[in-house]
């Protein structure tokens, strides 16, 4: 009996099929691509977050609204940053503004989305989650969120203008 199970497991591995017997192919993470997205997002965020160690908030004007970046938590090797887009009511015809939380890993020089619209963690408990599920998330939800973050940051870098306050003799101008 053990030999039959071993043969079946070997056949499933060769066919890259799901071990739960549903006949579907197992989702495989493209790790080099995922790491490349996270590396690029880290560099993009560093460009949008100058003086990261001293400041807590940044604000950028973008066409149709603004982007607010805020440090949520800091530790020795990581920083969590919240990205909130505020869209002008006249401009928001059909697209909801994104609300993402990203964690920057300074030792690895990577940034990863950890929550979308306040719901985290992104992705399932493994790479072979059943769909539909209670959160309606696909197995590739995490790479999709990181790709979206990269596209969003690129848009902000290309089209955003930094807002800042001038302080002269202790008075904000």
PDB file of C-alpha atoms in Angstrom:
ATOM      1  CA  UNK A   1       0.000   0.000   0.000  1.00  0.00           C
ATOM      2  CA  UNK A   2       2.850   2.385   0.843  1.00  0.00           C
ATOM      3  CA  UNK A   3       4.403   1.632  -2.540  1.00  0.00           C
ATOM      4  CA  UNK A   4       1.166   2.631  -4.315  1.00  0.00           C
ATOM      5  CA  UNK A   5       1.050   5.946  -2.420  1.00  0.00           C
ATOM      6  CA  UNK A   6       4.696   6.615  -3.229  1.00  0.00           C
ATOM      7  CA  UNK A   7       4.124   5.947  -6.929  1.00  0.00           C
ATOM      8  CA  UNK A   8       1.066   8.232  -6.925  1.00  0.00           C
ATOM      9  CA  UNK A   9       2.993  11.024  -5.199  1.00  0.00           C
ATOM     10  CA  UNK A  10       5.837  10.667  -7.686  1.00  0.00           C
ATOM     11  CA  UNK A  11       3.407  10.874 -10.606  1.00  0.00           C
ATOM     12  CA  UNK A  12       1.777  14.012  -9.183  1.00  0.00           C
ATOM     13  CA  UNK A  13       5.191  15.642  -8.737  1.00  0.00           C
ATOM     14  CA  UNK A  14       6.140  14.807 -12.293  1.00  0.00           C
ATOM     15  CA  UNK A  15       2.872  16.218 -13.617  1.00  0.00           C
ATOM     16  CA  UNK A  16       3.052  19.144 -11.159  1.00  0.00           C
ATOM     17  CA  UNK A  17      -0.504  18.462 -10.080  1.00  0.00           C
ATOM     18  CA  UNK A  18      -2.210  19.374  -6.855  1.00  0.00           C
ATOM     19  CA  UNK A  19      -1.759  16.883  -3.994  1.00  0.00           C
ATOM     20  CA  UNK A  20      -5.382  17.338  -2.897  1.00  0.00           C
ATOM     21  CA  UNK A  21      -6.597  15.385  -5.903  1.00  0.00           C
ATOM     22  CA  UNK A  22      -8.572  18.115  -7.650  1.00  0.00           C
ATOM     23  CA  UNK A  23      -6.713  17.588 -10.937  1.00  0.00           C
ATOM     24  CA  UNK A  24      -5.515  21.191 -11.203  1.00  0.00           C
ATOM     25  CA  UNK A  25      -1.961  22.271 -11.766  1.00  0.00           C
ATOM     26  CA  UNK A  26      -0.131  23.660  -8.738  1.00  0.00           C
ATOM     27  CA  UNK A  27       0.708  27.356  -8.807  1.00  0.00           C
ATOM     28  CA  UNK A  28       4.468  27.852  -8.816  1.00  0.00           C
ATOM     29  CA  UNK A  29       5.972  31.118  -7.626  1.00  0.00           C
ATOM     30  CA  UNK A  30       8.413  32.681 -10.090  1.00  0.00           C
ATOM     31  CA  UNK A  31      10.883  33.599  -7.362  1.00  0.00           C
ATOM     32  CA  UNK A  32      13.440  35.498  -9.498  1.00  0.00           C
ATOM     33  CA  UNK A  33      10.676  37.681 -10.954  1.00  0.00           C
ATOM     34  CA  UNK A  34       9.111  38.229  -7.527  1.00  0.00           C
ATOM     35  CA  UNK A  35      12.441  39.266  -6.010  1.00  0.00           C
ATOM     36  CA  UNK A  36      13.142  41.576  -8.952  1.00  0.00           C
ATOM     37  CA  UNK A  37       9.785  43.316  -8.362  1.00  0.00           C
ATOM     38  CA  UNK A  38      10.522  43.677  -4.639  1.00  0.00           C
ATOM     39  CA  UNK A  39      14.040  45.006  -5.316  1.00  0.00           C
ATOM     40  CA  UNK A  40      12.742  47.574  -7.816  1.00  0.00           C
ATOM     41  CA  UNK A  41       9.945  48.634  -5.438  1.00  0.00           C
ATOM     42  CA  UNK A  42      12.490  49.253  -2.685  1.00  0.00           C
ATOM     43  CA  UNK A  43      14.496  51.562  -4.934  1.00  0.00           C
ATOM     44  CA  UNK A  44      11.337  53.373  -6.102  1.00  0.00           C
ATOM     45  CA  UNK A  45      10.178  53.889  -2.524  1.00  0.00           C
ATOM     46  CA  UNK A  46      13.569  55.263  -1.487  1.00  0.00           C
ATOM     47  CA  UNK A  47      13.269  57.852  -4.263  1.00  0.00           C
ATOM     48  CA  UNK A  48       9.804  58.840  -3.027  1.00  0.00           C
ATOM     49  CA  UNK A  49      10.835  58.828   0.646  1.00  0.00           C
ATOM     50  CA  UNK A  50      13.844  61.114   1.012  1.00  0.00           C
ATOM     51  CA  UNK A  51      15.161  61.438   4.551  1.00  0.00           C
ATOM     52  CA  UNK A  52      13.351  58.254   5.527  1.00  0.00           C
ATOM     53  CA  UNK A  53      15.119  57.983   8.872  1.00  0.00           C
ATOM     54  CA  UNK A  54      14.033  61.498   9.997  1.00  0.00           C
ATOM     55  CA  UNK A  55      10.624  62.136   8.455  1.00  0.00           C
ATOM     56  CA  UNK A  56       7.231  60.549   9.095  1.00  0.00           C
ATOM     57  CA  UNK A  57       5.087  61.811   6.180  1.00  0.00           C
ATOM     58  CA  UNK A  58       5.384  62.773   2.529  1.00  0.00           C
ATOM     59  CA  UNK A  59       2.763  64.111   0.163  1.00  0.00           C
ATOM     60  CA  UNK A  60       2.820  64.249  -3.636  1.00  0.00           C
ATOM     61  CA  UNK A  61       0.411  65.934  -6.033  1.00  0.00           C
ATOM     62  CA  UNK A  62      -0.460  63.681  -8.956  1.00  0.00           C
ATOM     63  CA  UNK A  63      -2.890  64.272 -11.812  1.00  0.00           C
ATOM     64  CA  UNK A  64      -6.397  63.838 -10.414  1.00  0.00           C
ATOM     65  CA  UNK A  65      -5.453  63.785  -6.732  1.00  0.00           C
ATOM     66  CA  UNK A  66      -2.612  63.272  -4.305  1.00  0.00           C
ATOM     67  CA  UNK A  67      -0.548  60.518  -2.722  1.00  0.00           C
ATOM     68  CA  UNK A  68       0.178  60.477   0.999  1.00  0.00           C
ATOM     69  CA  UNK A  69       2.976  58.268   2.301  1.00  0.00           C
ATOM     70  CA  UNK A  70       3.244  57.721   6.038  1.00  0.00           C
ATOM     71  CA  UNK A  71       5.590  55.668   8.201  1.00  0.00           C
ATOM     72  CA  UNK A  72       3.476  53.203  10.192  1.00  0.00           C
ATOM     73  CA  UNK A  73       6.217  51.367  12.088  1.00  0.00           C
ATOM     74  CA  UNK A  74       9.990  51.359  12.326  1.00  0.00           C
ATOM     75  CA  UNK A  75      12.389  48.756  13.585  1.00  0.00           C
ATOM     76  CA  UNK A  76      16.087  48.133  13.169  1.00  0.00           C
ATOM     77  CA  UNK A  77      15.852  46.324   9.822  1.00  0.00           C
ATOM     78  CA  UNK A  78      12.353  47.165   8.550  1.00  0.00           C
ATOM     79  CA  UNK A  79      10.041  50.104   7.988  1.00  0.00           C
ATOM     80  CA  UNK A  80       6.324  49.844   7.257  1.00  0.00           C
ATOM     81  CA  UNK A  81       4.907  52.542   5.015  1.00  0.00           C
ATOM     82  CA  UNK A  82       1.263  53.260   4.214  1.00  0.00           C
ATOM     83  CA  UNK A  83       0.431  54.606   0.740  1.00  0.00           C
ATOM     84  CA  UNK A  84      -2.942  56.356   0.567  1.00  0.00           C
ATOM     85  CA  UNK A  85      -4.208  57.926  -2.632  1.00  0.00           C
ATOM     86  CA  UNK A  86      -6.765  60.688  -2.439  1.00  0.00           C
ATOM     87  CA  UNK A  87      -8.663  61.141  -5.681  1.00  0.00           C
ATOM     88  CA  UNK A  88     -10.588  64.288  -6.576  1.00  0.00           C
ATOM     89  CA  UNK A  89     -14.297  63.453  -6.589  1.00  0.00           C
ATOM     90  CA  UNK A  90     -14.710  64.921 -10.069  1.00  0.00           C
ATOM     91  CA  UNK A  91     -11.911  62.665 -11.369  1.00  0.00           C
ATOM     92  CA  UNK A  92     -12.966  59.327  -9.821  1.00  0.00           C
ATOM     93  CA  UNK A  93     -15.355  57.922 -12.380  1.00  0.00           C
ATOM     94  CA  UNK A  94     -14.838  54.217 -11.784  1.00  0.00           C
ATOM     95  CA  UNK A  95     -11.483  53.519 -10.167  1.00  0.00           C
ATOM     96  CA  UNK A  96     -11.158  53.191  -6.399  1.00  0.00           C
ATOM     97  CA  UNK A  97      -8.062  54.809  -4.950  1.00  0.00           C
ATOM     98  CA  UNK A  98      -5.428  52.329  -3.756  1.00  0.00           C
ATOM     99  CA  UNK A  99      -4.549  51.960  -0.094  1.00  0.00           C
ATOM    100  CA  UNK A 100      -1.446  49.809   0.329  1.00  0.00           C
ATOM    101  CA  UNK A 101       0.904  49.012   3.182  1.00  0.00           C
ATOM    102  CA  UNK A 102       4.419  48.013   2.211  1.00  0.00           C
ATOM    103  CA  UNK A 103       7.251  46.740   4.372  1.00  0.00           C
ATOM    104  CA  UNK A 104      10.776  47.815   3.453  1.00  0.00           C
ATOM    105  CA  UNK A 105      13.453  45.291   4.390  1.00  0.00           C
ATOM    106  CA  UNK A 106      16.607  47.418   4.635  1.00  0.00           C
ATOM    107  CA  UNK A 107      19.034  44.531   5.093  1.00  0.00           C
ATOM    108  CA  UNK A 108      17.742  42.730   1.975  1.00  0.00           C
ATOM    109  CA  UNK A 109      16.962  46.006   0.125  1.00  0.00           C
ATOM    110  CA  UNK A 110      13.491  44.768  -0.793  1.00  0.00           C
ATOM    111  CA  UNK A 111       9.952  46.142  -0.378  1.00  0.00           C
ATOM    112  CA  UNK A 112       6.865  43.935  -0.236  1.00  0.00           C
ATOM    113  CA  UNK A 113       3.154  44.664  -0.039  1.00  0.00           C
ATOM    114  CA  UNK A 114       1.797  43.311   3.241  1.00  0.00           C
ATOM    115  CA  UNK A 115      -1.760  44.704   3.183  1.00  0.00           C
ATOM    116  CA  UNK A 116      -4.209  45.943   0.564  1.00  0.00           C
ATOM    117  CA  UNK A 117      -7.073  48.189   1.669  1.00  0.00           C
ATOM    118  CA  UNK A 118      -6.341  47.308   5.278  1.00  0.00           C
ATOM    119  CA  UNK A 119      -6.645  43.544   4.689  1.00  0.00           C
ATOM    120  CA  UNK A 120      -3.499  41.551   5.170  1.00  0.00           C
ATOM    121  CA  UNK A 121      -1.575  39.428   4.850  1.00  0.00           C
ATOM    122  CA  UNK A 122      -1.732  39.386   1.073  1.00  0.00           C
ATOM    123  CA  UNK A 123      -1.934  35.935  -0.465  1.00  0.00           C
ATOM    124  CA  UNK A 124      -2.941  32.619   0.937  1.00  0.00           C
ATOM    125  CA  UNK A 125      -1.507  30.241   3.494  1.00  0.00           C
ATOM    126  CA  UNK A 126       0.288  28.362   0.749  1.00  0.00           C
ATOM    127  CA  UNK A 127       0.697  28.202  -2.977  1.00  0.00           C
ATOM    128  CA  UNK A 128      -2.127  25.718  -3.540  1.00  0.00           C
ATOM    129  CA  UNK A 129      -5.146  27.440  -1.980  1.00  0.00           C
ATOM    130  CA  UNK A 130      -8.630  26.460  -3.006  1.00  0.00           C
ATOM    131  CA  UNK A 131     -10.601  29.021  -4.966  1.00  0.00           C
ATOM    132  CA  UNK A 132     -13.167  30.378  -4.249  1.00  0.00           C
ATOM    133  CA  UNK A 133     -12.255  31.003  -0.634  1.00  0.00           C
ATOM    134  CA  UNK A 134     -13.593  33.301   2.077  1.00  0.00           C
ATOM    135  CA  UNK A 135     -11.312  36.198   1.081  1.00  0.00           C
ATOM    136  CA  UNK A 136     -11.679  35.562  -2.664  1.00  0.00           C
ATOM    137  CA  UNK A 137      -7.912  35.603  -3.153  1.00  0.00           C
ATOM    138  CA  UNK A 138      -6.015  33.716  -5.792  1.00  0.00           C
ATOM    139  CA  UNK A 139      -2.722  31.938  -5.149  1.00  0.00           C
ATOM    140  CA  UNK A 140      -0.822  34.608  -7.085  1.00  0.00           C
ATOM    141  CA  UNK A 141      -2.333  37.514  -5.152  1.00  0.00           C
ATOM    142  CA  UNK A 142       0.968  38.550  -3.573  1.00  0.00           C
ATOM    143  CA  UNK A 143       2.974  38.858  -6.821  1.00  0.00           C
ATOM    144  CA  UNK A 144       0.057  40.745  -8.375  1.00  0.00           C
ATOM    145  CA  UNK A 145      -0.032  43.226  -5.470  1.00  0.00           C
ATOM    146  CA  UNK A 146       3.720  43.802  -5.731  1.00  0.00           C
ATOM    147  CA  UNK A 147       3.494  44.357  -9.500  1.00  0.00           C
ATOM    148  CA  UNK A 148       0.659  46.835  -8.909  1.00  0.00           C
ATOM    149  CA  UNK A 149       2.759  48.659  -6.315  1.00  0.00           C
ATOM    150  CA  UNK A 150       5.600  48.903  -8.834  1.00  0.00           C
ATOM    151  CA  UNK A 151       3.316  50.338 -11.515  1.00  0.00           C
ATOM    152  CA  UNK A 152       1.770  52.776  -9.052  1.00  0.00           C
ATOM    153  CA  UNK A 153       5.176  53.972  -7.805  1.00  0.00           C
ATOM    154  CA  UNK A 154       6.430  54.415 -11.382  1.00  0.00           C
ATOM    155  CA  UNK A 155       3.371  56.530 -12.147  1.00  0.00           C
ATOM    156  CA  UNK A 156       3.978  58.675  -9.056  1.00  0.00           C
ATOM    157  CA  UNK A 157       7.665  59.111  -9.866  1.00  0.00           C
ATOM    158  CA  UNK A 158       6.856  60.147 -13.435  1.00  0.00           C
ATOM    159  CA  UNK A 159       3.898  62.444 -12.678  1.00  0.00           C
ATOM    160  CA  UNK A 160       4.109  63.480  -9.019  1.00  0.00           C
ATOM    161  CA  UNK A 161       5.203  66.780  -7.535  1.00  0.00           C
ATOM    162  CA  UNK A 162       6.346  66.917  -3.932  1.00  0.00           C
ATOM    163  CA  UNK A 163       4.428  69.101  -1.505  1.00  0.00           C
ATOM    164  CA  UNK A 164       6.388  70.749   1.270  1.00  0.00           C
ATOM    165  CA  UNK A 165       5.950  73.477   3.834  1.00  0.00           C
ATOM    166  CA  UNK A 166       8.322  76.375   4.088  1.00  0.00           C
ATOM    167  CA  UNK A 167       9.277  77.336   7.612  1.00  0.00           C
ATOM    168  CA  UNK A 168      10.815  80.763   8.037  1.00  0.00           C
ATOM    169  CA  UNK A 169      11.758  81.971  11.501  1.00  0.00           C
ATOM    170  CA  UNK A 170       9.567  79.284  13.074  1.00  0.00           C
ATOM    171  CA  UNK A 171       6.485  80.268  11.012  1.00  0.00           C
ATOM    172  CA  UNK A 172       4.952  77.996   8.392  1.00  0.00           C
ATOM    173  CA  UNK A 173       4.457  79.719   5.077  1.00  0.00           C
TER     174      UNK A 173
END
